[in-house]
mmCIF file of C-alpha atoms and ligand atoms in Angstrom:
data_model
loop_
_atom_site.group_PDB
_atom_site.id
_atom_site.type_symbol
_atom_site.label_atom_id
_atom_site.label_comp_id
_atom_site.label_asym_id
_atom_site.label_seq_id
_atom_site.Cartn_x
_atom_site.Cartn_y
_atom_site.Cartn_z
ATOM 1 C CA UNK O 36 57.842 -45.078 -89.409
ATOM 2 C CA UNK O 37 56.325 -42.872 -86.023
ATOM 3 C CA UNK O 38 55.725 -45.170 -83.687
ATOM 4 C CA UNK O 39 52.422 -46.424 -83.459
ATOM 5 C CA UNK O 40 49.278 -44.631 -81.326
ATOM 6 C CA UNK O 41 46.750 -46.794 -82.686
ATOM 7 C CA UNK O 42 45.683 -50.169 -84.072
ATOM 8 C CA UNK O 43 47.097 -50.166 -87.342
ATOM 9 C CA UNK O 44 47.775 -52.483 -90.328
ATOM 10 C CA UNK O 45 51.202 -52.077 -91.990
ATOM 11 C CA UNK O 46 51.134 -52.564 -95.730
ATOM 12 C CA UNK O 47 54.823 -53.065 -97.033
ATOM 13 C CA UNK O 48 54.527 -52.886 -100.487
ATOM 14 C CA UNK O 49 58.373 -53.693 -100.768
ATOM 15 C CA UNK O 50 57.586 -57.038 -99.680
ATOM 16 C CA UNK O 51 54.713 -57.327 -102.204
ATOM 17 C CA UNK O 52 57.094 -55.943 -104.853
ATOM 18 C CA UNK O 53 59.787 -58.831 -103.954
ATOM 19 C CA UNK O 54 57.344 -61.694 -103.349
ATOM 20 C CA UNK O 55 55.897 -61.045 -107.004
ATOM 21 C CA UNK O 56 59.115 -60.777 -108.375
ATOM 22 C CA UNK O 57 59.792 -64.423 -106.676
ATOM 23 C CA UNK O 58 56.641 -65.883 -107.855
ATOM 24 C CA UNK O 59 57.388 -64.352 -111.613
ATOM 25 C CA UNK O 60 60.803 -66.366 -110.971
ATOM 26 C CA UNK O 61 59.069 -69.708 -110.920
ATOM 27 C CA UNK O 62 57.241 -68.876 -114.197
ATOM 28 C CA UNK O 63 58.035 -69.987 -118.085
ATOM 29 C CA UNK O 64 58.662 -66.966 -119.962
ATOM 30 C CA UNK O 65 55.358 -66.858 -122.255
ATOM 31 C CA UNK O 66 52.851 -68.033 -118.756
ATOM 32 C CA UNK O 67 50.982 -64.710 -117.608
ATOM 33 C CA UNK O 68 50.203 -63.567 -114.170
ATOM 34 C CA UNK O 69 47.055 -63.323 -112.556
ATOM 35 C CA UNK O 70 47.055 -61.191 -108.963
ATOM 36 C CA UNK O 71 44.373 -62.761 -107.055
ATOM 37 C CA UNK O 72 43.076 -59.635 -104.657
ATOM 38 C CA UNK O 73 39.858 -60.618 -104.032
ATOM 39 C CA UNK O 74 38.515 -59.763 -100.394
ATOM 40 C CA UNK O 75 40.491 -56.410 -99.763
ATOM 41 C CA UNK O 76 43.909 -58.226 -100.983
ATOM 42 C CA UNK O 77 43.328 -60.541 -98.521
ATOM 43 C CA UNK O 78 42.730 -58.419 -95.827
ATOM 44 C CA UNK O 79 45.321 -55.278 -97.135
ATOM 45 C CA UNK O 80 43.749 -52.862 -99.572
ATOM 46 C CA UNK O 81 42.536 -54.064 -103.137
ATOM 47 C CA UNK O 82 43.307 -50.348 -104.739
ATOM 48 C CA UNK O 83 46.578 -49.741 -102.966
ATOM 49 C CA UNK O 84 48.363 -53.513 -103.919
ATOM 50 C CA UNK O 85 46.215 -53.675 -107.234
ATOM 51 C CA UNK O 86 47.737 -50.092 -108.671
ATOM 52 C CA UNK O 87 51.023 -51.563 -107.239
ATOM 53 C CA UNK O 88 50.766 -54.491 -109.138
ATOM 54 C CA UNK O 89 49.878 -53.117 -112.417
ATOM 55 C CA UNK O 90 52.897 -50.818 -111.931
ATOM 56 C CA UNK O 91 54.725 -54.127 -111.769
ATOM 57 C CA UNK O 92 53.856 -55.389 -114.785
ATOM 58 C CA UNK O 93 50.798 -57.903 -113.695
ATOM 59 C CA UNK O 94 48.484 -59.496 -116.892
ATOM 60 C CA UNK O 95 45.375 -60.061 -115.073
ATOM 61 C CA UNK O 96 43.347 -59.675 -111.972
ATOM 62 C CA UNK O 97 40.854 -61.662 -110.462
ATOM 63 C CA UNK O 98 38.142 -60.944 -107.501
ATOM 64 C CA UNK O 99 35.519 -62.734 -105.837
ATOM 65 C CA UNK O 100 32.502 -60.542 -106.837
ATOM 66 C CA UNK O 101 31.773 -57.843 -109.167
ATOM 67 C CA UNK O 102 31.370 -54.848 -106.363
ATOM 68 C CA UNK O 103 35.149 -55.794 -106.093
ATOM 69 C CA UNK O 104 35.973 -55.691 -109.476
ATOM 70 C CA UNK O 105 33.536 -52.167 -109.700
ATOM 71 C CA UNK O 106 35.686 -50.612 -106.720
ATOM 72 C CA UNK O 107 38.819 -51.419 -108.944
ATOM 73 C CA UNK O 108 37.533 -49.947 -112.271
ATOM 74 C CA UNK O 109 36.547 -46.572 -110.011
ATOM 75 C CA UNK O 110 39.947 -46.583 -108.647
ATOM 76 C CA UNK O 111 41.281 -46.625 -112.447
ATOM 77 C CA UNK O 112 42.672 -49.939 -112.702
ATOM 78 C CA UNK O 113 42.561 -50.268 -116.177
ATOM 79 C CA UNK O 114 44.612 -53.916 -116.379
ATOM 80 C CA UNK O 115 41.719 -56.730 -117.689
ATOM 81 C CA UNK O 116 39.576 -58.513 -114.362
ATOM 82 C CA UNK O 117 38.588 -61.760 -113.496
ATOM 83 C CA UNK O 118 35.583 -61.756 -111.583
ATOM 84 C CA UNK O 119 35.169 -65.700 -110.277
ATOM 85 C CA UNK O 120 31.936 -65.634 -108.899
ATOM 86 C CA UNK O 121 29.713 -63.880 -110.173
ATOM 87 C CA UNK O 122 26.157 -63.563 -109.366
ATOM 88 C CA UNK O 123 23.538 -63.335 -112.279
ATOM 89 C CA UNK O 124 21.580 -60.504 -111.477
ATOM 90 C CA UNK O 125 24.872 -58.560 -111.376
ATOM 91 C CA UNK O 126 25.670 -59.399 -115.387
ATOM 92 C CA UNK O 127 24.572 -56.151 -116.793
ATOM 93 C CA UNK O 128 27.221 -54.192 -114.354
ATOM 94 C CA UNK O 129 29.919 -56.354 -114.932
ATOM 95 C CA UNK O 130 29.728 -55.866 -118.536
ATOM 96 C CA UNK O 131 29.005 -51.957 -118.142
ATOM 97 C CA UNK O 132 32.755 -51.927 -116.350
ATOM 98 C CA UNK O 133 34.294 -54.181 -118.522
ATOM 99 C CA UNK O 134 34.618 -57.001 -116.220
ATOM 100 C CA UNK O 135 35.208 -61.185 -117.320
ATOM 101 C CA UNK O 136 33.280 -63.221 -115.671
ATOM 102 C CA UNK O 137 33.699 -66.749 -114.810
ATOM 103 C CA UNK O 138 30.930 -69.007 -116.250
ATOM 104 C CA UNK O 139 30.810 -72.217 -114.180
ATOM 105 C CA UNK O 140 26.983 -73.850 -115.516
ATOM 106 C CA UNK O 141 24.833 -74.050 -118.268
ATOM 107 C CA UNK O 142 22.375 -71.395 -116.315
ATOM 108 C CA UNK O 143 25.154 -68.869 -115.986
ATOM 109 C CA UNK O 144 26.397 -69.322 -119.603
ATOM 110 C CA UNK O 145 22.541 -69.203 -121.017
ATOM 111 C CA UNK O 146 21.845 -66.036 -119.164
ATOM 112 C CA UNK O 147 25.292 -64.425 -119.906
ATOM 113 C CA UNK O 148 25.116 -65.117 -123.317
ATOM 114 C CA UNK O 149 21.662 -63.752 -123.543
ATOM 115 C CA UNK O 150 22.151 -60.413 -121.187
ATOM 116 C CA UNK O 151 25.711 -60.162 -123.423
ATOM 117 C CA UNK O 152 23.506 -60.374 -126.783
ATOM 118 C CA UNK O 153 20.896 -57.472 -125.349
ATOM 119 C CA UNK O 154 23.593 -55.470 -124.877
ATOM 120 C CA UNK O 155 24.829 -55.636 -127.849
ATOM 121 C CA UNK O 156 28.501 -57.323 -127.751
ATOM 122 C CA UNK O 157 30.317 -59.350 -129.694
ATOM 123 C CA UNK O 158 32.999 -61.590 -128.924
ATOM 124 C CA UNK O 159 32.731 -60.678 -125.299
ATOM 125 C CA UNK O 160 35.592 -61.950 -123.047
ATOM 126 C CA UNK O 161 34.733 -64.649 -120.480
ATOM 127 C CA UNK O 162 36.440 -67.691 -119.290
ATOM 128 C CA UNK O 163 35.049 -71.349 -118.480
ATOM 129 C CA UNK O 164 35.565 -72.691 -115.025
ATOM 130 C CA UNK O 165 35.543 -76.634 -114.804
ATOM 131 C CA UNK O 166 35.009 -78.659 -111.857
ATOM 132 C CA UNK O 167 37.794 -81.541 -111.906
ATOM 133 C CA UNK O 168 37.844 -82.269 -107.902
ATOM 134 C CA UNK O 169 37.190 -79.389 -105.404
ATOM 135 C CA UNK O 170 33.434 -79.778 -105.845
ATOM 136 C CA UNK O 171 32.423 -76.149 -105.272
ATOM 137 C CA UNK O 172 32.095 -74.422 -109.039
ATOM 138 C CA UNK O 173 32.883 -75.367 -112.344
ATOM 139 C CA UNK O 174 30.976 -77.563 -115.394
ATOM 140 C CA UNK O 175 31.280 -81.415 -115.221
ATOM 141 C CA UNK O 176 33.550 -82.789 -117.865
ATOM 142 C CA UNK O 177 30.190 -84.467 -119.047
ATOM 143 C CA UNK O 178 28.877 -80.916 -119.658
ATOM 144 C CA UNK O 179 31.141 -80.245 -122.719
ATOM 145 C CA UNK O 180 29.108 -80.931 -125.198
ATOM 146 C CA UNK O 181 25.919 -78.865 -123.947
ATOM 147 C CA UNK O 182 28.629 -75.777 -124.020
ATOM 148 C CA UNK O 183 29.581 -76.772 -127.612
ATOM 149 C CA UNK O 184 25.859 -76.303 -129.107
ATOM 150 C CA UNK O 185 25.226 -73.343 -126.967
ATOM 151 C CA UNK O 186 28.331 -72.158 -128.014
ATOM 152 C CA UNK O 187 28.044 -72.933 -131.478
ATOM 153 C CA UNK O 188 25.197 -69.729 -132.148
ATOM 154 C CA UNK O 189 26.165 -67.289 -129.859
ATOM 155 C CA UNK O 190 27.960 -64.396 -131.197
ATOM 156 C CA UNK O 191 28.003 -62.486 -127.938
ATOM 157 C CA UNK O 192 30.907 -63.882 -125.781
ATOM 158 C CA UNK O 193 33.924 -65.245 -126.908
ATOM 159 C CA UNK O 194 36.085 -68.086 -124.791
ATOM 160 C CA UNK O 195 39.203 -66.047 -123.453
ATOM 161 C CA UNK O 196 40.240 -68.785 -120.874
ATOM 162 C CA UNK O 197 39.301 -72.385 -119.646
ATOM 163 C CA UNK O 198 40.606 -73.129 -115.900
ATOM 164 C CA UNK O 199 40.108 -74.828 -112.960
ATOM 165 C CA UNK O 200 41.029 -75.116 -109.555
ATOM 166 C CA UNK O 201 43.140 -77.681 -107.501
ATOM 167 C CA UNK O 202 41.593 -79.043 -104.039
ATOM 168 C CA UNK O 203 45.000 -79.696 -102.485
ATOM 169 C CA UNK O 204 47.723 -78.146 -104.042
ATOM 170 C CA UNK O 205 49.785 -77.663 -100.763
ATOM 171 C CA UNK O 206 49.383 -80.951 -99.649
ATOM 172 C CA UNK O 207 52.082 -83.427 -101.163
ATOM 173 C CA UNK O 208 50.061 -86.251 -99.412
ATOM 174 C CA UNK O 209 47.140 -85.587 -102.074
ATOM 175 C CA UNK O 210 50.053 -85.425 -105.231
ATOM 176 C CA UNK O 211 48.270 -87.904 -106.929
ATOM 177 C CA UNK O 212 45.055 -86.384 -106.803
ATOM 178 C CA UNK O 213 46.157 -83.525 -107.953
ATOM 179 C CA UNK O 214 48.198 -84.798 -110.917
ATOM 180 C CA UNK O 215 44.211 -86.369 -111.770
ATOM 181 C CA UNK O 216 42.653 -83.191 -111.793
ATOM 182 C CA UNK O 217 46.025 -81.328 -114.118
ATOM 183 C CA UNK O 218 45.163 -85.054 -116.379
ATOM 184 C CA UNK O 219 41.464 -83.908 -116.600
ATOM 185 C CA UNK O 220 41.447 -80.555 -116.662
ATOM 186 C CA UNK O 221 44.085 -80.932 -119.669
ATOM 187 C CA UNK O 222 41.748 -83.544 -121.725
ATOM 188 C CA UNK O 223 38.641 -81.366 -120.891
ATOM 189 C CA UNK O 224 40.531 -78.626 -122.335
ATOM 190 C CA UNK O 225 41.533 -80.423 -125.148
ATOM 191 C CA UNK O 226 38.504 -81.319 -125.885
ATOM 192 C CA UNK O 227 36.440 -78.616 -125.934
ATOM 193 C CA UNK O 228 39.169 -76.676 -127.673
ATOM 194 C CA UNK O 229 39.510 -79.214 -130.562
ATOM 195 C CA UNK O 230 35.182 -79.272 -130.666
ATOM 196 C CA UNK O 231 35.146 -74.973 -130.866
ATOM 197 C CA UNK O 232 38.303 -75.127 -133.237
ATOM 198 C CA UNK O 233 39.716 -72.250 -130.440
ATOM 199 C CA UNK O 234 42.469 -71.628 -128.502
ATOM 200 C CA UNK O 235 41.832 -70.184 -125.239
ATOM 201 C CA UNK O 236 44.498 -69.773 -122.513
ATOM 202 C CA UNK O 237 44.401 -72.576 -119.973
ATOM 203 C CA UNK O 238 45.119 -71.857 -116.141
ATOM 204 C CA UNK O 239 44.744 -74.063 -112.886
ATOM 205 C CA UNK O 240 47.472 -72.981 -110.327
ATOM 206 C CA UNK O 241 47.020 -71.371 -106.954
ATOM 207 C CA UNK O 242 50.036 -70.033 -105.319
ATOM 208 C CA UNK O 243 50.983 -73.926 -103.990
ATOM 209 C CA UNK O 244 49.658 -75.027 -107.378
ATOM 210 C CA UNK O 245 52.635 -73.356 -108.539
ATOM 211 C CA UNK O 246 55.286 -74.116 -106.592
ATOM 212 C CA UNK O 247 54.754 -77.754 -106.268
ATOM 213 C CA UNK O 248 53.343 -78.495 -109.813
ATOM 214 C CA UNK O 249 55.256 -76.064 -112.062
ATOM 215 C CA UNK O 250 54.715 -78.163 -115.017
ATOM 216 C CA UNK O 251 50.910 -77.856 -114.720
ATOM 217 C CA UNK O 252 51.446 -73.982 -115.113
ATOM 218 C CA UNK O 253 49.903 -73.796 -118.237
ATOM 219 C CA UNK O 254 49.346 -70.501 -119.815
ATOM 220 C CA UNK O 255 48.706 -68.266 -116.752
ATOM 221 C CA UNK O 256 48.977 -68.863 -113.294
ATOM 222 C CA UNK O 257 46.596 -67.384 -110.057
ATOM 223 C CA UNK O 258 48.444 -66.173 -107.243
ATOM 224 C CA UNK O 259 46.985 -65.074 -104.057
ATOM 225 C CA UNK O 260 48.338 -66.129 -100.834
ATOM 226 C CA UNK O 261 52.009 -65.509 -102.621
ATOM 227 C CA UNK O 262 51.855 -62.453 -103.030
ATOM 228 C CA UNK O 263 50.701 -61.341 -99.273
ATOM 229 C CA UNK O 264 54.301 -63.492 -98.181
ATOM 230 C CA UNK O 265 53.193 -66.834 -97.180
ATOM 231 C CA UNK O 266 53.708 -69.908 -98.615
ATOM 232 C CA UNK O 267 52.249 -73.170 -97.342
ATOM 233 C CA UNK O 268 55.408 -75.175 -98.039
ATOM 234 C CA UNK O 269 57.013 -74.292 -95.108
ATOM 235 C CA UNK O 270 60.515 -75.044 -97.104
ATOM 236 C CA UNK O 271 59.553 -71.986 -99.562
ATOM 237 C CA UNK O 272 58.547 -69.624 -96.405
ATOM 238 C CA UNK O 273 62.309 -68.110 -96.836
ATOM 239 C CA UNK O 274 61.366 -66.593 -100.245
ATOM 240 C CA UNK O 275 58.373 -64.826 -98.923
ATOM 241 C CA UNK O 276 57.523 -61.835 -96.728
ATOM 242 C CA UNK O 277 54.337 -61.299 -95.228
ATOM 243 C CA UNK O 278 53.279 -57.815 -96.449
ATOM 244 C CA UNK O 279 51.086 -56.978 -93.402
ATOM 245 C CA UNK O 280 52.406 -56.311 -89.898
ATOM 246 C CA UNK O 281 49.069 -55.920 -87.206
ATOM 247 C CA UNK O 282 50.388 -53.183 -84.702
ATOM 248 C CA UNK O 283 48.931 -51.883 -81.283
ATOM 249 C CA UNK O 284 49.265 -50.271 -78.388
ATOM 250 C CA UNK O 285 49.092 -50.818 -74.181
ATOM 251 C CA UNK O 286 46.183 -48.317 -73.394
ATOM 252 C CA UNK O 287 46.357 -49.277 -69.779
ATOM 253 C CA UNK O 288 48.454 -51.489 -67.228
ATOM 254 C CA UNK O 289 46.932 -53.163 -64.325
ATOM 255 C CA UNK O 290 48.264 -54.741 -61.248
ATOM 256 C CA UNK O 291 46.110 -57.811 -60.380
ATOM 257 C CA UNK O 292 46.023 -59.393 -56.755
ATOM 258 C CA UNK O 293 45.766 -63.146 -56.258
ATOM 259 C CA UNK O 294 41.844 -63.961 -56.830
ATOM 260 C CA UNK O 295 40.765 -61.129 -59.136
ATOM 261 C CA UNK O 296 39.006 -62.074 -62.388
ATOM 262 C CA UNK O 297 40.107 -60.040 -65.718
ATOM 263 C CA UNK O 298 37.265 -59.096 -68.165
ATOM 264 C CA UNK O 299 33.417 -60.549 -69.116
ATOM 265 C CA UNK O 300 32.459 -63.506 -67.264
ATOM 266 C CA UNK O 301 35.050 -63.681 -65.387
ATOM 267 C CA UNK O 302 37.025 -66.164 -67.442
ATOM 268 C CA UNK O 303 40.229 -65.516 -66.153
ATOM 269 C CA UNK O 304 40.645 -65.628 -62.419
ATOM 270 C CA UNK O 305 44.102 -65.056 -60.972
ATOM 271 C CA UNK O 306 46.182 -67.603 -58.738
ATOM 272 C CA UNK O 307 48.917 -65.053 -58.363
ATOM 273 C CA UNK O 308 49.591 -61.393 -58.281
ATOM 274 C CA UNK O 309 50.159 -60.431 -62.320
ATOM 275 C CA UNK O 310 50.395 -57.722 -64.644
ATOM 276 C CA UNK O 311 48.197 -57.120 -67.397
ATOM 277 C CA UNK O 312 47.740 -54.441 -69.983
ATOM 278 C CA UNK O 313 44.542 -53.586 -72.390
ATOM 279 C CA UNK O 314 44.550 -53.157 -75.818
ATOM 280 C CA UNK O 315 42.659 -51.543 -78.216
ATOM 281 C CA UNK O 316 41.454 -54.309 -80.274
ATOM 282 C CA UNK O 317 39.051 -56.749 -79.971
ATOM 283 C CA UNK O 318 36.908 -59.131 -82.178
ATOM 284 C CA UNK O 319 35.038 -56.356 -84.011
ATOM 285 C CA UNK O 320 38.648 -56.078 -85.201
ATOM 286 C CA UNK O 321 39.143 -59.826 -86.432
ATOM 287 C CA UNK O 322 40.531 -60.781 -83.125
ATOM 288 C CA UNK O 323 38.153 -64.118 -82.564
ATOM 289 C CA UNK O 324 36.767 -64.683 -79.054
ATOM 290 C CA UNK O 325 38.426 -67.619 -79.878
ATOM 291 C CA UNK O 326 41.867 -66.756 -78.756
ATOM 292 C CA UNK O 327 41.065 -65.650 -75.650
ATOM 293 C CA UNK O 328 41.868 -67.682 -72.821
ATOM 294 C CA UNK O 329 45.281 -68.309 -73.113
ATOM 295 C CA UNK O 330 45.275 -69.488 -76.630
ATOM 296 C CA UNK O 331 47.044 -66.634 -78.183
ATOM 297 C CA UNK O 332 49.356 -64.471 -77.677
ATOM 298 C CA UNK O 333 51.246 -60.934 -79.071
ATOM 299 C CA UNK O 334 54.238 -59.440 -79.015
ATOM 300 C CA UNK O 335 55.561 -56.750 -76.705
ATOM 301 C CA UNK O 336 59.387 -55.766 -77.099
ATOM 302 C CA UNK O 337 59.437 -59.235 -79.107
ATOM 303 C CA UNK O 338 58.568 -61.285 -75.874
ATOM 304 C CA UNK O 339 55.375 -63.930 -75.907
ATOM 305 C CA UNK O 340 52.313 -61.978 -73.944
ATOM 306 C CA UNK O 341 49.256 -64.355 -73.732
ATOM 307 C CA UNK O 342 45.814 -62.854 -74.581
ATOM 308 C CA UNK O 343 43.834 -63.625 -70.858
ATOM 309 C CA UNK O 344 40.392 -63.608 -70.731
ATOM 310 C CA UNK O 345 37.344 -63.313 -73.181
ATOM 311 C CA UNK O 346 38.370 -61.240 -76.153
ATOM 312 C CA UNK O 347 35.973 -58.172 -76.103
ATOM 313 C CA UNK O 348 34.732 -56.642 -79.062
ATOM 314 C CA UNK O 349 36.957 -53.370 -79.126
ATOM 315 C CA UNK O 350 39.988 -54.763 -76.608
ATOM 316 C CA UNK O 351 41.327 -57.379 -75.081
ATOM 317 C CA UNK O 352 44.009 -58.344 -72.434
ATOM 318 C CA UNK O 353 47.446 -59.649 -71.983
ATOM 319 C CA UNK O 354 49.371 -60.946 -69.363
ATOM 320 C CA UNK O 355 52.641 -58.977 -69.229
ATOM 321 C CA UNK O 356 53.557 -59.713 -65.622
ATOM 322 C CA UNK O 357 57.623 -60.638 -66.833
ATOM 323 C CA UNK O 358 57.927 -57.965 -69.572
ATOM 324 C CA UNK O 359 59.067 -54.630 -69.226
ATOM 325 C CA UNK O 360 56.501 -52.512 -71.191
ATOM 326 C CA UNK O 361 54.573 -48.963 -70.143
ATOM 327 C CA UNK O 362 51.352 -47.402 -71.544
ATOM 328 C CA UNK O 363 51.911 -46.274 -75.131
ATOM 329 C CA UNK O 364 54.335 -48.540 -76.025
ATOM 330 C CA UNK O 365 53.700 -50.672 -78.951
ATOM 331 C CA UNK O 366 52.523 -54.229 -79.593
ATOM 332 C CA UNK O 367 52.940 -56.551 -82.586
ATOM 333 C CA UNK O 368 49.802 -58.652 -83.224
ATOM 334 C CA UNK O 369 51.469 -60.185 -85.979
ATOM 335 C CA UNK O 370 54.050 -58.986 -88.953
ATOM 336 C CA UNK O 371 57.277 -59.888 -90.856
ATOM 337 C CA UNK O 372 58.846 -61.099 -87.758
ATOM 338 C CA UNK O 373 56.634 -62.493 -85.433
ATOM 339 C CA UNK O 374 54.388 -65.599 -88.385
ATOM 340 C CA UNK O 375 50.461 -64.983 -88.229
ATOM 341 C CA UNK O 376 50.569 -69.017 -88.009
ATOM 342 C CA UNK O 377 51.730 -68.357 -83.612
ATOM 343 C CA UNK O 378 47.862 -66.950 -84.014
ATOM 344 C CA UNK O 379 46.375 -69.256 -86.586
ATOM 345 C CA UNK O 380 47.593 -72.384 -85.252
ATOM 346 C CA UNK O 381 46.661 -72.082 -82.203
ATOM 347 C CA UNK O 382 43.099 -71.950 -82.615
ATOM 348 C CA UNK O 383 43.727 -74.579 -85.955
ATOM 349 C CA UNK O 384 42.748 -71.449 -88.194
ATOM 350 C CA UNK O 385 44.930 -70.749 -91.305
ATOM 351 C CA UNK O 386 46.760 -67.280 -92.264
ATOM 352 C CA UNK O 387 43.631 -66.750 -95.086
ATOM 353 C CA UNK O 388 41.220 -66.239 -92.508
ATOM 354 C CA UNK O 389 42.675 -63.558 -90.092
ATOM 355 C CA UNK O 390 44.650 -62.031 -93.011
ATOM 356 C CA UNK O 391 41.093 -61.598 -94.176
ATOM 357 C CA UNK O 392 38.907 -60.818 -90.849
ATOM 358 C CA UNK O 393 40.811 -58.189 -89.938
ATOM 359 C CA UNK O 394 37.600 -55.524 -90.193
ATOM 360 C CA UNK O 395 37.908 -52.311 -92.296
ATOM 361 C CA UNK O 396 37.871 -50.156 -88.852
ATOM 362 C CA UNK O 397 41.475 -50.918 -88.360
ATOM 363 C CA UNK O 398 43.555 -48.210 -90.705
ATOM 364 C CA UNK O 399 45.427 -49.358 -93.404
ATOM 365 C CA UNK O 400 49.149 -47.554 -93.263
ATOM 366 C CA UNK O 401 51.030 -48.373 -96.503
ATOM 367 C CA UNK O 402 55.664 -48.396 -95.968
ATOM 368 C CA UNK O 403 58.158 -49.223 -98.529
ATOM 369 C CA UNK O 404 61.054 -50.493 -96.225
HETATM 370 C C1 LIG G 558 41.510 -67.535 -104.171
HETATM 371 C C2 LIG G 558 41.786 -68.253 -105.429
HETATM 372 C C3 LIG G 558 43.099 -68.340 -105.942
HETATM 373 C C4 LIG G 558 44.320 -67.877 -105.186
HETATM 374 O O1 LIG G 558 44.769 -68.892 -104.304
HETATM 375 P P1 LIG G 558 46.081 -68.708 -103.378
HETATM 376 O O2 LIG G 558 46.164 -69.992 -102.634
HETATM 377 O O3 LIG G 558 45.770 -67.570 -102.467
HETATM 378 O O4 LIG G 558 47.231 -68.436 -104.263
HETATM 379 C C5 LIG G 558 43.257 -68.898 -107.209
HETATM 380 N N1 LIG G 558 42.205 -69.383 -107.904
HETATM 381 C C6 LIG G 558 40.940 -69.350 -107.417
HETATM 382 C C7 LIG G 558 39.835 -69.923 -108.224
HETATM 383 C C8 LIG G 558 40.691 -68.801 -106.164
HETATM 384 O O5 LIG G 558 39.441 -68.801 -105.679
#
């Protein structure tokens, strides 16, 4: 790898390649695979880990919205694509690209089934999303027998997969609740399965969903977080590799005398004469104005440099005054080495958020290493 002149993200699709493999470890040998890479990959690139992934062998794909599942079908992934929220007016594309949409109400099964039927399908592919705890999407256990009669007549679609989604898988504190919602999500299943006299896969697990309830696996499992290298079971972080390594550069040093403020407002005033450098990236970048001010910090020849200061939009500073560094040389944000949680922590984020705020101006520069 040249050494860096730029803000860069690193994609290391080794890492991606062994953190599957990992994941595929934990799995029964009939349960399929789902890549979650909804929101760029979490951050990466959707087209570079999804075509990566299908060379691995994945059996699904899922994505937030249908423009992400569209940008996947005009890259040429041809592997089949979850799309788990889907808005209604955007039906008629998803089924034009041969997308599967999760149906989570009676109002988005009615008005699939019916935009399904004026297209003229059959036995469509979609999957049934049920609501046994998180509260955000999904039917009502209740609702089961409204989907039976509208199911009952409709020719259009056909049930590929009932699933739904655990509230706290990582958190062994909530084990009980989520052994409810595996209990309920299993009788709903059964249920509606035994009413339609079908057999559609079942899923439920997240990445944590997975490695603390294997046994609620089921017939496919959803993996997201997993596959980017983090686990949040800290005693499982040793089998994952974060994929994506945030690199800069020092664009300038300065040499600050005792009282001089550093950047807007004035946040920062020196007690003491320090060394600071600027860097370009700010929170335009996904760098939050929240970590100014002493709350985070980089790396710079893999010692701790504090971010000082507001966070601008296209730079910020760091106090350096104790490391040996010159203009040009590089600067770790956060990678492999050097846990996106130092970052996420201290502002009481989570590695989902910056993985995924990091803005599409920052170039994506794919390794195998
Ligand atoms: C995002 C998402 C996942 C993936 O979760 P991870 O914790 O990243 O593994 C799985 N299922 C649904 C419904 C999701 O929205």
């Amino acid at each position: 790898m040249p050494k860096t002149t730029e803000t860069i993200l690193e994609i290391n699709l080794t890492a991606l390649g062994n953190n599957y493999r990992y994941l595929k470890s934990k799995l029964n040998d009939d349960t399929k695979f789902l890549g979650v890479v909804k929101a760029f990959a979490y951050g990466s690139d959707a087209i570079v880990i999804a075509k990566e992934l299908e060379l691995l062998g994945v059996d699904y794909f899922a994505v937030a919205y249908v423009s992400e599942g569209v940008n996947l079908r005009n890259a040429g992934i041809k592997t089949p694509i979850l799309v788990l929220h889907p808005q209604l007016e955007n039906f008629e594309i998803l089924i034009d690209r041969c997308l599967e949409p999760s149906l989570y109400s009676g109002r988005a099964l009615n008005h699939f089934i019916k935009i399904a039927a004026e297209k003229n399908q059959s036995n469509y592919p979609v999957h049934l999303k049920f609501n046994t705890g998180l509260n955000r999407l999904g039917f009502h256990e209740g609702e089961v027998d409204e989907i039976v009669s509208l199911l009952k007549t409709a020719t259009s679609i056909k049930i590929t997969s009932l699933f739904s989604h655990l509230a706290a898988s990582e958190d062994l504190d909530e084990k009980s609740f989520s052994e409810a919602q595996i209990k309920l999500f299993t009788s709903i299943s059964k249920n509606l399965s035994t009413k339609l006299d079908l057999h559609p896969k079942l899923h439920m697990c997240n990445t944590s969903g997975l490695l603390n309830f294997p046994q609620a696996q089921f017939d496919m499992v959803r993996c997201g977080i997993g596959l980017y290298g983090f686990s949040n079971i800290i005693e499982e972080q040793r089998n994952f590799t974060p994929i994506a390594t945030l690199k800069t550069v020092i664009s300038q040093i300065h040499h600050i005398h005792s009282g001089e403020s550093i950047g807007y407002n004035r946040s920062f005033k020196s007690t003491s004469a320090i060394v600071t450098a600027t860097l370009p990236i700010g929170h335009a970048d996904g760098i939050s104005r929240s970590y100014g001010n002493g709350k985070g910090w980089v790396w710079v020849h893999g010692k701790k440099a504090p971010i000082i200061g507001n966070v601008c939009m296209d730079m910020l500073m760091i106090e350096i005054t104790t490391i040996d560094c010159k203009e040009g040389d590089e600067v770790i944000v956060f990678g492999a080495e050097n846990s996106i949680e130092n970052l996420t922590d201290s502002i009481n984020s989570i590695s989902y958020e910056l993985l995924t705020a990091i803005s599409q101006r920052v170039k994506r520069v794919v390794t195998r290493k």
